[in-house]
XYZ file of C-alpha atoms in Angstrom:
383
model
C -18.373 7.289 31.872
C -16.664 7.022 28.474
C -19.884 5.663 26.952
C -21.766 8.630 28.377
C -19.281 10.996 26.714
C -19.648 9.225 23.368
C -23.438 9.401 23.640
C -23.262 13.156 24.229
C -20.983 13.742 21.236
C -22.614 11.283 18.843
C -26.056 12.622 19.705
C -25.156 16.143 18.535
C -26.503 17.784 15.388
C -23.473 17.242 13.166
C -23.272 13.534 13.907
C -26.956 13.250 13.067
C -26.132 14.859 9.708
C -23.448 12.226 9.139
C -26.006 9.477 9.742
C -28.461 11.132 7.356
C -25.817 11.446 4.619
C -25.327 7.676 4.501
C -22.551 6.619 2.125
C -22.299 9.945 0.283
C -19.081 11.993 0.151
C -18.559 14.182 3.221
C -16.262 17.125 3.890
C -15.483 17.718 7.566
C -14.075 20.968 8.890
C -13.896 22.800 12.215
C -12.553 19.804 14.167
C -10.374 20.598 17.174
C -8.322 18.563 19.623
C -9.182 14.861 19.705
C -12.660 15.360 18.258
C -11.311 13.885 15.006
C -10.652 10.621 16.859
C -14.291 10.483 17.946
C -15.274 11.094 14.327
C -13.165 8.223 12.949
C -14.418 5.901 15.678
C -18.013 6.868 14.813
C -17.501 6.326 11.071
C -16.014 2.883 11.674
C -19.360 1.650 13.010
C -21.124 2.338 9.707
C -18.325 1.927 7.154
C -16.472 -1.092 8.534
C -13.217 -0.955 6.594
C -11.573 2.455 7.000
C -8.264 3.842 5.748
C -7.336 7.194 7.273
C -4.670 8.827 5.115
C -2.615 11.801 6.326
C 0.789 13.401 5.775
C 0.943 14.265 9.488
C 2.756 11.456 11.343
C 2.083 12.918 14.780
C -1.645 13.051 14.084
C -1.623 9.397 13.053
C 0.077 8.268 16.275
C -2.349 10.265 18.395
C -5.331 8.936 16.471
C -4.203 5.368 17.113
C -4.009 5.941 20.871
C -7.319 7.790 21.031
C -9.315 5.365 18.876
C -8.068 2.360 20.820
C -9.148 4.066 24.035
C -12.587 4.893 22.608
C -13.107 1.437 21.140
C -11.805 -0.349 24.219
C -9.563 -2.570 22.096
C -6.797 -2.519 19.493
C -9.284 -1.301 16.875
C -6.849 0.916 14.989
C -3.568 -0.204 13.464
C -0.876 2.101 12.178
C 1.405 1.248 9.299
C 3.742 3.777 7.717
C 6.901 3.067 5.752
C 9.006 5.742 7.464
C 8.810 6.694 11.129
C 10.647 8.086 14.119
C 12.411 5.648 16.449
C 10.397 7.066 19.345
C 7.201 5.595 17.898
C 8.640 2.380 16.456
C 6.697 0.167 18.877
C 3.405 1.681 17.668
C 3.893 0.580 14.061
C 2.027 -2.534 12.963
C 4.101 -4.964 10.874
C 3.447 -4.850 7.134
C 2.384 -8.504 7.135
C -0.416 -7.767 9.620
C -1.567 -4.731 7.627
C -1.702 -6.807 4.430
C -3.630 -9.582 6.180
C -6.222 -7.079 7.366
C -6.525 -5.387 3.992
C -6.846 -8.637 2.049
C -9.364 -10.212 4.468
C -13.050 -9.651 5.072
C -12.855 -8.383 8.661
C -13.422 -4.714 9.475
C -10.417 -2.549 10.333
C -9.142 0.987 10.803
C -5.785 1.529 9.080
C -3.929 4.775 9.749
C -1.313 5.494 7.112
C 0.272 8.002 4.726
C -0.181 8.531 0.975
C 3.489 7.637 0.512
C 2.863 4.273 2.192
C -0.227 3.538 0.099
C 1.950 4.099 -2.967
C 4.563 1.589 -1.725
C 5.414 -1.289 -4.091
C 5.077 -4.710 -2.468
C 4.530 -8.320 -3.525
C 1.180 -9.184 -5.045
C -1.787 -10.045 -2.870
C -1.927 -13.503 -4.423
C 1.731 -14.193 -3.548
C 1.230 -12.989 0.001
C -1.924 -15.051 0.568
C -0.294 -18.245 -0.720
C 2.481 -17.948 1.862
C 0.306 -17.635 4.965
C 0.677 -20.726 7.161
C -2.554 -21.702 8.938
C -2.028 -24.160 11.788
C -4.804 -25.919 13.711
C -4.571 -28.228 16.708
C -5.140 -31.823 15.625
C -4.356 -31.094 11.968
C -1.659 -32.667 9.812
C 1.387 -30.515 9.016
C 4.643 -31.864 7.598
C 7.149 -31.118 10.360
C 10.310 -30.921 8.220
C 8.623 -28.873 5.513
C 7.248 -26.501 8.147
C 10.709 -25.843 9.618
C 12.136 -25.331 6.118
C 9.419 -22.775 5.315
C 10.145 -20.840 8.495
C 13.788 -20.525 7.425
C 12.817 -19.287 3.969
C 10.266 -16.806 5.381
C 12.863 -14.716 7.170
C 12.504 -16.250 10.650
C 15.743 -16.588 12.631
C 16.429 -19.967 14.208
C 17.780 -19.745 17.764
C 18.148 -21.983 20.801
C 15.383 -19.979 22.486
C 12.833 -17.500 21.176
C 13.863 -14.035 22.353
C 12.041 -11.582 20.094
C 9.745 -11.265 17.080
C 10.647 -13.369 14.016
C 12.601 -15.897 16.115
C 11.880 -19.622 16.162
C 13.365 -22.550 18.045
C 13.121 -26.329 17.603
C 13.453 -28.851 20.441
C 12.573 -32.383 19.449
C 8.935 -32.280 18.319
C 8.310 -28.779 19.713
C 8.514 -25.599 17.646
C 8.444 -22.220 19.395
C 7.819 -19.271 17.114
C 7.094 -15.570 17.483
C 5.497 -14.229 14.273
C 5.264 -10.449 14.065
C 1.470 -10.610 13.734
C 0.972 -12.168 17.197
C 1.028 -10.519 20.622
C 2.511 -13.611 22.235
C 4.848 -16.305 20.867
C 3.310 -19.743 20.347
C 4.476 -23.287 21.077
C 3.497 -26.024 18.610
C 3.843 -29.563 19.883
C 4.081 -32.209 17.165
C 3.600 -35.956 17.263
C 5.099 -37.000 13.967
C 3.333 -34.752 11.442
C 0.315 -34.074 13.653
C -0.001 -30.813 15.590
C -1.073 -32.106 18.987
C -1.387 -28.727 20.735
C -0.841 -24.995 20.283
C -0.119 -22.810 23.297
C 0.819 -19.198 23.847
C 3.830 -18.796 26.107
C 5.508 -16.053 28.098
C 8.684 -14.706 26.523
C 10.367 -14.023 29.864
C 9.615 -17.273 31.685
C 9.201 -19.483 28.576
C 6.201 -21.049 30.322
C 2.912 -21.821 28.558
C 0.077 -19.360 29.204
C -3.015 -20.499 27.344
C -4.075 -23.231 24.969
C -5.469 -22.093 21.607
C -7.118 -23.974 18.756
C -5.350 -22.389 15.818
C -3.005 -19.706 14.616
C -1.952 -17.923 11.440
C 1.764 -17.462 10.884
C 2.372 -14.538 8.582
C 5.706 -14.439 6.764
C 8.033 -11.467 6.811
C 6.895 -9.515 3.761
C 10.364 -8.063 3.354
C 11.854 -11.565 3.057
C 9.245 -12.684 0.515
C 9.623 -9.429 -1.370
C 13.217 -10.296 -2.214
C 12.215 -13.680 -3.604
C 9.026 -13.091 -5.513
C 7.267 -10.982 -8.114
C 5.172 -9.404 -9.545
C 4.738 -6.310 -7.388
C 1.786 -4.000 -6.881
C 0.874 -0.921 -4.889
C -0.349 -1.254 -1.321
C -3.520 0.656 -2.197
C -4.464 -2.142 -4.599
C -4.967 -4.456 -1.627
C -8.031 -2.448 -0.575
C -11.395 -4.113 -1.097
C -14.054 -2.200 -3.111
C -16.098 -1.495 0.044
C -13.200 0.268 1.805
C -13.879 3.811 2.993
C -10.969 6.263 2.606
C -10.759 9.379 4.738
C -8.293 11.927 3.321
C -6.830 14.373 5.841
C -6.090 17.714 4.133
C -6.844 16.586 0.543
C -5.095 19.625 -0.962
C -1.772 18.539 0.567
C -2.257 14.902 -0.412
C -3.024 15.824 -4.010
C -0.024 18.152 -4.125
C 2.451 15.665 -2.593
C 1.116 12.399 -3.994
C -1.190 12.925 -6.915
C -1.155 9.218 -7.850
C -2.762 8.189 -4.574
C -5.242 11.051 -4.633
C -6.617 9.900 -7.989
C -6.290 6.182 -7.168
C -8.588 6.730 -4.170
C -11.396 7.934 -6.450
C -12.604 4.365 -7.053
C -13.325 3.895 -3.342
C -15.882 5.533 -1.073
C -14.087 8.562 0.284
C -14.533 11.700 2.360
C -12.297 14.522 3.531
C -11.090 16.348 6.645
C -9.677 19.855 6.364
C -8.892 22.936 8.387
C -10.445 24.997 5.574
C -14.040 25.097 4.271
C -15.036 23.165 1.169
C -15.293 26.319 -0.926
C -11.540 26.889 -0.504
C -10.471 23.356 -1.397
C -8.347 23.318 -4.556
C -8.103 19.521 -4.747
C -11.839 19.038 -5.295
C -13.102 20.341 -8.664
C -15.800 23.019 -8.497
C -18.137 20.780 -10.496
C -17.935 18.076 -7.797
C -18.490 20.299 -4.756
C -22.313 20.524 -4.978
C -22.488 16.736 -4.574
C -20.463 16.745 -1.365
C -22.074 17.272 2.045
C -20.059 19.735 4.111
C -20.248 19.274 7.869
C -18.863 22.165 9.904
C -17.971 21.471 13.529
C -17.823 24.628 15.586
C -15.381 23.026 18.009
C -12.824 24.865 20.111
C -9.502 23.714 21.516
C -8.949 23.238 25.244
C -7.762 26.596 26.646
C -4.171 26.802 27.916
C -4.040 26.931 31.715
C -0.285 26.540 32.263
C -0.813 24.751 35.603
C -2.960 27.609 36.952
C -5.510 25.464 38.769
C -7.548 28.448 39.974
C -7.991 29.652 36.394
C -8.879 26.095 35.340
C -11.539 25.718 38.049
C -13.041 29.121 37.256
C -13.294 28.076 33.596
C -15.121 24.887 34.589
C -17.561 26.896 36.718
C -18.321 29.209 33.813
C -19.017 26.262 31.501
C -21.190 24.629 34.150
C -23.274 27.814 34.492
C -23.743 27.760 30.704
C -25.165 24.259 30.865
C -22.164 22.313 29.567
C -21.473 18.719 30.520
C -17.837 18.576 31.618
C -15.533 15.593 31.238
C -11.937 15.490 32.473
C -9.831 12.647 31.126
C -6.918 11.563 33.302
C -3.879 9.448 32.480
C -4.611 6.850 35.168
C -6.500 6.258 38.401
C -3.895 8.101 40.465
C -4.144 11.259 38.360
C -7.932 10.973 38.387
C -7.996 10.939 42.192
C -5.523 13.820 42.344
C -7.503 15.932 39.843
C -10.795 15.268 41.592
C -9.357 16.294 44.965
C -7.883 19.447 43.447
C -11.183 20.530 41.853
C -13.176 19.770 44.996
C -10.723 21.793 47.093
C -11.124 24.862 44.880
C -14.878 24.414 44.383
C -15.900 26.072 47.648
C -19.527 26.626 46.618
C -19.952 23.052 45.255
C -20.709 24.276 41.734
C -18.882 21.388 40.056
C -20.474 18.303 41.581
C -21.592 17.173 38.122
C -18.091 16.983 36.612
C -17.283 13.596 35.069
C -13.831 12.049 35.446
C -12.415 9.502 32.996
C -9.572 7.112 33.802
C -7.668 6.824 30.551
C -6.797 9.917 28.567
C -7.213 11.132 25.042
C -4.424 13.295 23.639
C -6.203 16.660 23.345
C -9.234 18.215 24.933
C -11.911 20.161 23.048
C -15.156 22.060 23.534
C -18.150 21.174 21.363
C -20.833 23.875 21.767
C -23.611 22.185 19.777
C -23.358 19.167 22.099
C -22.939 21.422 25.159
C -19.933 19.273 26.037
C -16.408 20.170 27.166
C -13.661 17.538 27.264
C -10.454 18.463 29.086
C -7.289 16.468 29.648
C -5.389 16.547 32.921
C -1.988 16.502 31.199
C -2.814 19.611 29.150
C -3.979 21.454 32.259
C -0.517 20.921 33.747
C 1.349 21.338 30.422
C 2.810 17.826 30.590
C 3.947 15.683 27.694
C 1.578 12.746 27.294
C 2.097 9.217 26.044
C -0.283 6.468 27.202
């Protein structure tokens, strides 16, 4: 069902214009709700390496959730240098962000201009300190343990959290911040005989793997080494930068605004291109403006009768309707509610999605309406 929704949206006129524009500079306006998440997910398919830069922390967190739902994986990572404790678990470690930026794999990085301007150790220094371990390979056991100590890992009797490691005979357990699960390295002398992921709670092995990269704590290396450079300098030349509200970014962090000029870049704004003060008038004719005539999901304040009547009106106008629900239970509940109020069976074509985006929207040129169950009932939503 999610693929059907993406096909409807990506087949609309404005997304066809994006495809026709190729790698040229684009200026997007008129986005509402989570439509911006669909846009970033769409752009990632053609641009590969994407940095989405915004001053709005809440927007970044919501984008991360939405894009990962749309992509069906952890496609988007979020790294910002300052954040609220509520969202701490959503922040990717700096070491993982640097590894992505300095590598050749595609990525979507959500961040702030302040973070891109952050001074960190050089890319060369970081790369030299990555430990690559392969099963069957030679690795000096004593030197390896010494390096873990110097890289900011805490030695304990048992691994309990990220950046812990433990040594028992020829076995080293370690939980680098770049991995989802801790790993157990079994040595025979200086040979790595096996590498296994293990469960933190039970300490039992889960799966055997062939290799692993252990990224050091950047903060620990930062205290020991120099020279330093800006985070934005890690970006490869083929990186695509998407600036959210360029006028604000230029006003608050002019250095990053001008540093981004050397990369492929485009813009998202609540205002039309003609009103943008950040982009010089001489440059505007060379930028393709794409105006989405999207609308936000109407407020229903738990009035299910009003909600159902709205769906019927859209259905009569030929709209495809999608309702995203937090989980299977809410999906079943919402479907039963709509069917109960749909006495004339006008809404048999409504599509229900298990797994919710943050905000609904209506996209007239695609004849598509996307509603969220939690907004219908005015509930706070976190996936």
